[in-house]
Coordinates of C-alpha atoms and ligand atoms in Angstrom, one line a residue:
M16 CA 30.2 17.9 11.2
R17 CA 26.2 18.5 9.3
D18 CA 27.1 14.9 7.3
T19 CA 28.6 13.3 10.5
L20 CA 25.3 14.5 11.9
S21 CA 23.1 13.2 8.5
S22 CA 24.5 10.4 8.9
T23 CA 24.6 9.5 12.5
I24 CA 20.1 10.2 12.0
S25 CA 20.1 8.1 9.2
S26 CA 22.2 4.4 11.0
V27 CA 19.9 5.1 13.9
T28 CA 16.6 6.0 11.6
D29 CA 18.1 2.9 9.3
L30 CA 18.4 0.8 12.8
L31 CA 15.7 1.4 13.8
L32 CA 13.2 0.9 11.1
R33 CA 15.0 -1.2 9.1
R34 CA 12.9 -3.8 7.3
P35 CA 14.5 -7.9 8.2
A36 CA 16.5 -9.1 4.3
A37 CA 15.3 -12.1 3.1
P38 CA 15.7 -15.2 4.4
D39 CA 19.5 -16.9 3.5
V40 CA 17.5 -20.2 2.7
L41 CA 14.0 -20.7 3.3
T42 CA 13.0 -24.0 5.2
E43 CA 9.6 -25.4 5.9
Q44 CA 7.5 -24.2 9.0
T45 CA 7.3 -26.9 11.7
G46 CA 4.0 -24.7 12.2
A47 CA 1.8 -27.8 13.7
A48 CA 3.6 -27.7 17.0
F49 CA 3.7 -25.1 17.9
A50 CA 0.3 -23.2 18.3
P51 CA -0.4 -19.7 18.4
V52 CA -1.0 -18.7 22.8
S53 CA -1.9 -14.8 23.0
H54 CA 0.2 -14.3 25.7
V55 CA 3.5 -15.8 24.5
D56 CA 5.5 -12.3 23.5
I57 CA 8.9 -14.2 21.5
E58 CA 8.9 -17.4 20.0
A59 CA 11.3 -19.3 17.6
R60 CA 10.7 -22.6 16.1
A61 CA 13.7 -24.6 14.6
V62 CA 15.9 -21.7 14.1
S63 CA 19.4 -22.0 13.2
K64 CA 21.6 -20.1 11.5
S65 CA 24.9 -19.8 9.7
F66 CA 27.1 -16.9 8.3
G67 CA 28.1 -18.4 5.4
T68 CA 29.1 -21.7 5.1
T69 CA 30.1 -21.7 9.8
P70 CA 27.1 -22.9 11.8
I71 CA 26.9 -21.0 14.3
F72 CA 23.3 -22.6 16.2
S73 CA 20.4 -24.8 15.0
D74 CA 17.4 -26.0 16.3
V75 CA 16.5 -24.0 18.7
S76 CA 13.2 -23.7 19.9
F77 CA 11.5 -21.5 22.8
R78 CA 8.3 -19.8 24.3
L79 CA 8.7 -16.7 26.0
A80 CA 6.0 -15.6 28.1
R81 CA 4.6 -12.1 28.6
G82 CA 6.3 -10.5 32.1
E83 CA 8.7 -13.4 31.5
A84 CA 12.5 -12.8 32.5
T85 CA 14.6 -14.8 30.0
A86 CA 18.6 -14.9 30.3
L87 CA 20.8 -16.2 27.9
V88 CA 24.1 -18.3 28.7
G89 CA 26.7 -19.7 26.7
A90 CA 30.3 -19.5 26.7
N91 CA 31.7 -16.6 24.7
G92 CA 31.2 -17.4 20.5
T93 CA 28.3 -19.6 21.0
G94 CA 25.8 -17.3 19.3
K95 CA 24.1 -15.5 22.0
S96 CA 24.6 -11.8 20.2
T97 CA 23.5 -13.6 16.9
L98 CA 20.3 -14.9 18.4
L99 CA 18.9 -11.9 20.2
R100 CA 19.9 -10.1 16.4
C101 CA 17.4 -13.2 15.7
L102 CA 14.6 -12.1 17.7
M103 CA 14.8 -8.6 16.8
G104 CA 14.4 -9.2 13.5
L105 CA 17.3 -7.3 12.5
I106 CA 19.5 -10.4 11.0
P107 CA 17.7 -12.7 8.9
T108 CA 17.6 -16.7 10.5
S109 CA 18.9 -19.3 8.2
G110 CA 15.9 -22.0 8.6
G111 CA 12.8 -22.0 10.6
S112 CA 11.0 -19.0 12.2
V113 CA 10.8 -16.0 14.9
H114 CA 7.2 -14.8 16.5
L115 CA 7.9 -11.3 18.1
L116 CA 4.1 -10.3 19.3
G117 CA 2.6 -11.9 17.4
Q118 CA 4.5 -11.1 14.1
Q119 CA 6.4 -13.8 12.0
T120 CA 9.3 -11.4 11.5
D121 CA 10.6 -12.8 7.9
E122 CA 6.8 -12.3 6.2
T123 CA 6.3 -8.9 7.8
T124 CA 5.6 -5.9 5.7
G125 CA 7.7 -2.5 6.0
R126 CA 5.4 -1.6 8.2
Q127 CA 4.2 -4.6 10.4
M128 CA 7.9 -4.3 11.1
R129 CA 8.5 -0.9 12.3
N130 CA 5.5 -1.2 14.7
I131 CA 7.2 -4.1 15.7
R132 CA 10.1 -2.2 16.3
A133 CA 8.3 1.0 18.1
Q134 CA 7.2 -1.9 20.6
I135 CA 10.7 -3.3 21.6
G136 CA 14.0 -1.5 23.0
L137 CA 17.9 -2.4 23.1
V138 CA 20.2 -2.3 26.3
S139 CA 23.5 -3.2 23.8
Q140 CA 26.7 -4.3 26.1
K141 CA 28.5 -0.1 25.1
H142 CA 25.5 2.1 25.8
N143 CA 25.7 3.7 22.6
L144 CA 24.9 7.3 23.3
V145 CA 25.5 9.9 21.1
P146 CA 28.4 11.8 22.7
R147 CA 27.7 15.7 21.5
L148 CA 24.1 15.6 22.2
S149 CA 22.4 16.5 25.8
V150 CA 20.9 13.2 27.8
L151 CA 18.0 14.4 26.3
S152 CA 17.8 14.3 23.4
N153 CA 19.6 10.8 23.7
V154 CA 16.5 9.5 25.9
L155 CA 14.3 11.0 23.1
H156 CA 15.8 8.9 20.7
G157 CA 14.2 6.2 22.3
L158 CA 11.5 7.6 20.9
L159 CA 12.1 7.7 16.9
G160 CA 10.8 3.9 16.6
K161 CA 7.4 5.5 17.2
H162 CA 7.9 8.9 16.6
P163 CA 10.7 9.0 13.3
G164 CA 12.2 12.1 11.8
I165 CA 14.8 14.7 13.0
R166 CA 12.2 15.8 15.7
H167 CA 13.3 13.6 18.4
W168 CA 16.4 13.9 16.7
S169 CA 17.2 16.9 19.5
H170 CA 15.4 18.2 22.9
S171 CA 15.7 21.6 21.4
L172 CA 13.1 20.2 18.8
A173 CA 11.0 17.7 20.1
P174 CA 7.3 18.4 20.9
Q175 CA 6.6 19.2 24.8
S176 CA 5.2 15.6 25.2
S177 CA 7.7 13.9 24.5
R178 CA 9.9 15.8 26.4
E179 CA 7.9 15.0 29.8
T180 CA 8.1 11.6 28.6
A181 CA 11.3 11.3 28.1
M182 CA 11.9 13.1 31.4
Q183 CA 9.9 10.7 33.3
A184 CA 12.4 7.8 31.8
L185 CA 15.7 9.8 33.0
E186 CA 14.3 10.4 36.7
R187 CA 13.2 7.0 36.7
V188 CA 16.0 6.2 36.5
G189 CA 17.4 9.0 38.6
L190 CA 19.3 11.4 36.1
A191 CA 16.5 13.8 35.5
D192 CA 19.3 16.8 36.9
F193 CA 21.7 15.3 34.2
A194 CA 19.0 16.3 30.6
H195 CA 21.2 19.1 30.0
R196 CA 25.0 17.5 30.9
R197 CA 26.6 16.1 27.3
A198 CA 26.6 12.4 27.4
D199 CA 29.8 12.9 26.7
R200 CA 30.7 13.9 30.1
L201 CA 28.9 10.7 31.9
S202 CA 31.0 8.2 33.8
G203 CA 30.2 4.6 32.7
G204 CA 27.4 3.6 35.0
Q205 CA 25.2 6.3 34.1
S206 CA 25.7 5.8 30.7
Q207 CA 24.5 2.8 31.1
R208 CA 21.5 4.1 33.2
V209 CA 20.5 6.9 30.0
A210 CA 21.0 3.8 28.0
I211 CA 18.3 2.2 30.2
A212 CA 16.2 5.2 30.0
R213 CA 15.6 5.7 26.0
A214 CA 15.2 1.5 25.7
I215 CA 12.1 2.2 28.6
V216 CA 10.7 5.8 27.3
S217 CA 8.8 4.4 24.3
A218 CA 7.1 2.1 27.4
P219 CA 8.7 -1.0 25.3
K220 CA 6.2 -5.0 25.6
V221 CA 10.0 -6.5 25.2
L222 CA 12.9 -5.5 26.4
F223 CA 16.7 -7.5 25.1
A224 CA 20.1 -6.5 26.4
D225 CA 22.8 -7.8 25.7
E226 CA 24.9 -7.9 28.9
P227 CA 24.0 -4.9 29.5
C228 CA 26.3 -4.5 32.5
A229 CA 29.2 -5.9 30.8
S230 CA 30.9 -2.9 30.2
L231 CA 31.1 -1.8 34.2
D232 CA 32.5 -2.6 37.1
P233 CA 30.9 -5.3 39.5
S234 CA 29.1 -2.3 41.9
A235 CA 28.1 0.0 39.0
G236 CA 27.6 -3.3 37.6
E237 CA 24.5 -4.3 40.2
D238 CA 23.3 -1.1 40.5
V239 CA 22.0 -1.3 36.2
M240 CA 20.9 -4.9 37.1
E241 CA 19.0 -3.7 40.6
L242 CA 17.6 -0.9 38.8
F243 CA 17.0 -2.3 35.2
F244 CA 14.3 -5.4 36.8
R245 CA 13.1 -2.7 39.0
L246 CA 11.4 -1.4 36.3
V247 CA 10.7 -4.1 33.7
R248 CA 9.8 -5.8 36.4
D249 CA 7.2 -3.1 37.1
E250 CA 5.3 -2.6 33.6
N251 CA 5.4 -6.5 33.0
V252 CA 8.1 -6.3 30.5
T253 CA 9.3 -9.5 29.0
V254 CA 12.7 -9.4 29.4
V255 CA 16.3 -11.4 26.9
F256 CA 19.2 -11.2 28.5
T257 CA 22.7 -11.8 27.9
S258 CA 25.5 -12.7 30.4
H259 CA 28.9 -14.0 31.6
N260 CA 27.4 -13.9 34.5
I261 CA 26.3 -16.8 36.2
E262 CA 24.6 -15.0 39.7
H263 CA 22.6 -12.8 37.7
A264 CA 21.7 -14.7 35.1
L265 CA 19.9 -17.1 38.4
K266 CA 19.3 -13.9 40.0
Y267 CA 17.4 -11.7 37.8
G268 CA 16.3 -15.0 35.2
D269 CA 13.0 -16.4 35.3
R270 CA 14.6 -18.5 33.6
V271 CA 17.7 -19.7 31.8
L272 CA 18.3 -20.3 28.3
G273 CA 22.1 -22.2 27.9
L274 CA 23.6 -22.2 24.2
A275 CA 26.6 -25.0 23.6
Q276 CA 27.9 -27.1 20.4
G277 CA 25.8 -25.6 18.8
R278 CA 22.4 -26.5 20.5
I279 CA 20.3 -25.1 23.2
Q280 CA 21.7 -27.3 25.8
L281 CA 20.0 -26.0 28.9
D282 CA 16.1 -25.0 29.5
A283 CA 14.9 -24.2 33.3
T284 CA 13.9 -22.2 35.9
A285 CA 16.1 -20.4 37.1
A286 CA 15.1 -21.2 40.3
S287 CA 15.3 -24.9 39.5
L288 CA 19.1 -24.4 38.9
S289 CA 22.2 -24.3 40.5
S290 CA 25.1 -22.0 39.9
A291 CA 27.0 -25.6 38.8
D292 CA 24.6 -26.4 36.4
L293 CA 25.2 -23.4 34.5
R294 CA 29.0 -23.2 35.3
G295 CA 29.0 -26.7 33.5
L296 CA 27.9 -25.1 29.8
Y297 CA 31.3 -23.0 30.0
D298 CA 33.3 -26.3 30.6
Ligands
ATP7 N1 27.6 -10.6 10.5 C1 28.8 -11.9 11.0 N2 29.9 -12.8 10.2 C2 30.3 -13.7 10.5 N3 30.9 -14.3 11.7 C3 29.8 -13.8 12.4 C4 28.7 -12.1 12.2 N4 28.1 -11.7 13.5 C5 29.4 -12.7 14.6 N5 29.7 -13.6 14.1 C6 30.0 -15.1 14.7 O1 29.5 -16.1 14.9 C7 29.8 -16.7 16.6 C8 28.6 -16.0 17.4 O2 29.3 -15.0 17.9 P1 28.7 -14.4 19.0 O3 28.5 -12.8 19.3 O4 26.6 -14.5 18.5 O5 28.9 -14.8 20.2 P2 28.0 -14.6 21.3 O6 27.9 -15.5 22.2 O7 27.7 -13.3 21.8 O8 29.6 -14.0 22.2 P3 30.4 -13.3 23.5 O9 30.4 -14.0 24.6 O10 31.8 -13.1 23.4 O11 29.7 -12.0 23.7 C9 31.2 -16.2 16.5 O12 31.9 -17.0 16.5 C10 31.3 -14.8 15.7 O13 32.2 -14.7 15.4

């Protein structure tokens, strides 16, 4: 049990604190075309990614402004999750560069990357809660980027101020009454709301969401999307989310990026697009 706990702690801490690995391939930067703009939170410059000899995408470029919500859409296997992971600096790009909160992710020191990680949040398709721990402890894990160490692993060890912050996050997702329930006693929809609380507890500037309602039934999925976007809009958070739900992409995205055949084939405001435009990406 102790071994399992310490290995889980180290893998969560590792994920939160991991330094970016060296890029697969060093390429020339195309910086001249992309003057720095202070309100841009995320910028991809001619990003490419391959796994071994298999190319996934190439020449991906865009800038995402503070407070903008961007839907990343495309058929299965086009590389949406891979692109998100590149944007977060969790995996190296094979070419080009990613600039997150003003830092080029493959040129950051460990300290700079920890600082960036403390300002971003992630909501995954699977909530990835630690089942045997309380809901409150799971929300506290969202503060590990800011406060690494065992004290933020469990609600019984956490400082009072952090417990209060975590309780506020739980109140915002409507689950304050569940704070001391074990995480494995929640429904799928409740679990995903706890995952949202964990993502927002550190007041991130940027949130990534990888198919945040994919594992939920349509009604619970709609509730989660409504809640998620209400919270992030309140705080002017920059959001990138992937979705296979065309209606969600158009409803919750300000902007839609479409991946197909290894390229960004669509980059437009949601207001200018119809469902048919997005369906074209899946042909
Ligand atoms: N670590 C890895 N090593 C090798 N190949 C990988 C790795 N991760 C992803 N891939 C491959 O990269 C491609 C893109 O995967 P990715 O999960 O990014 O696609 P996706 O668009 O998010 O798919 P989905 O919509 O099904 O979630 C797939 O062919 C996948 O098998």
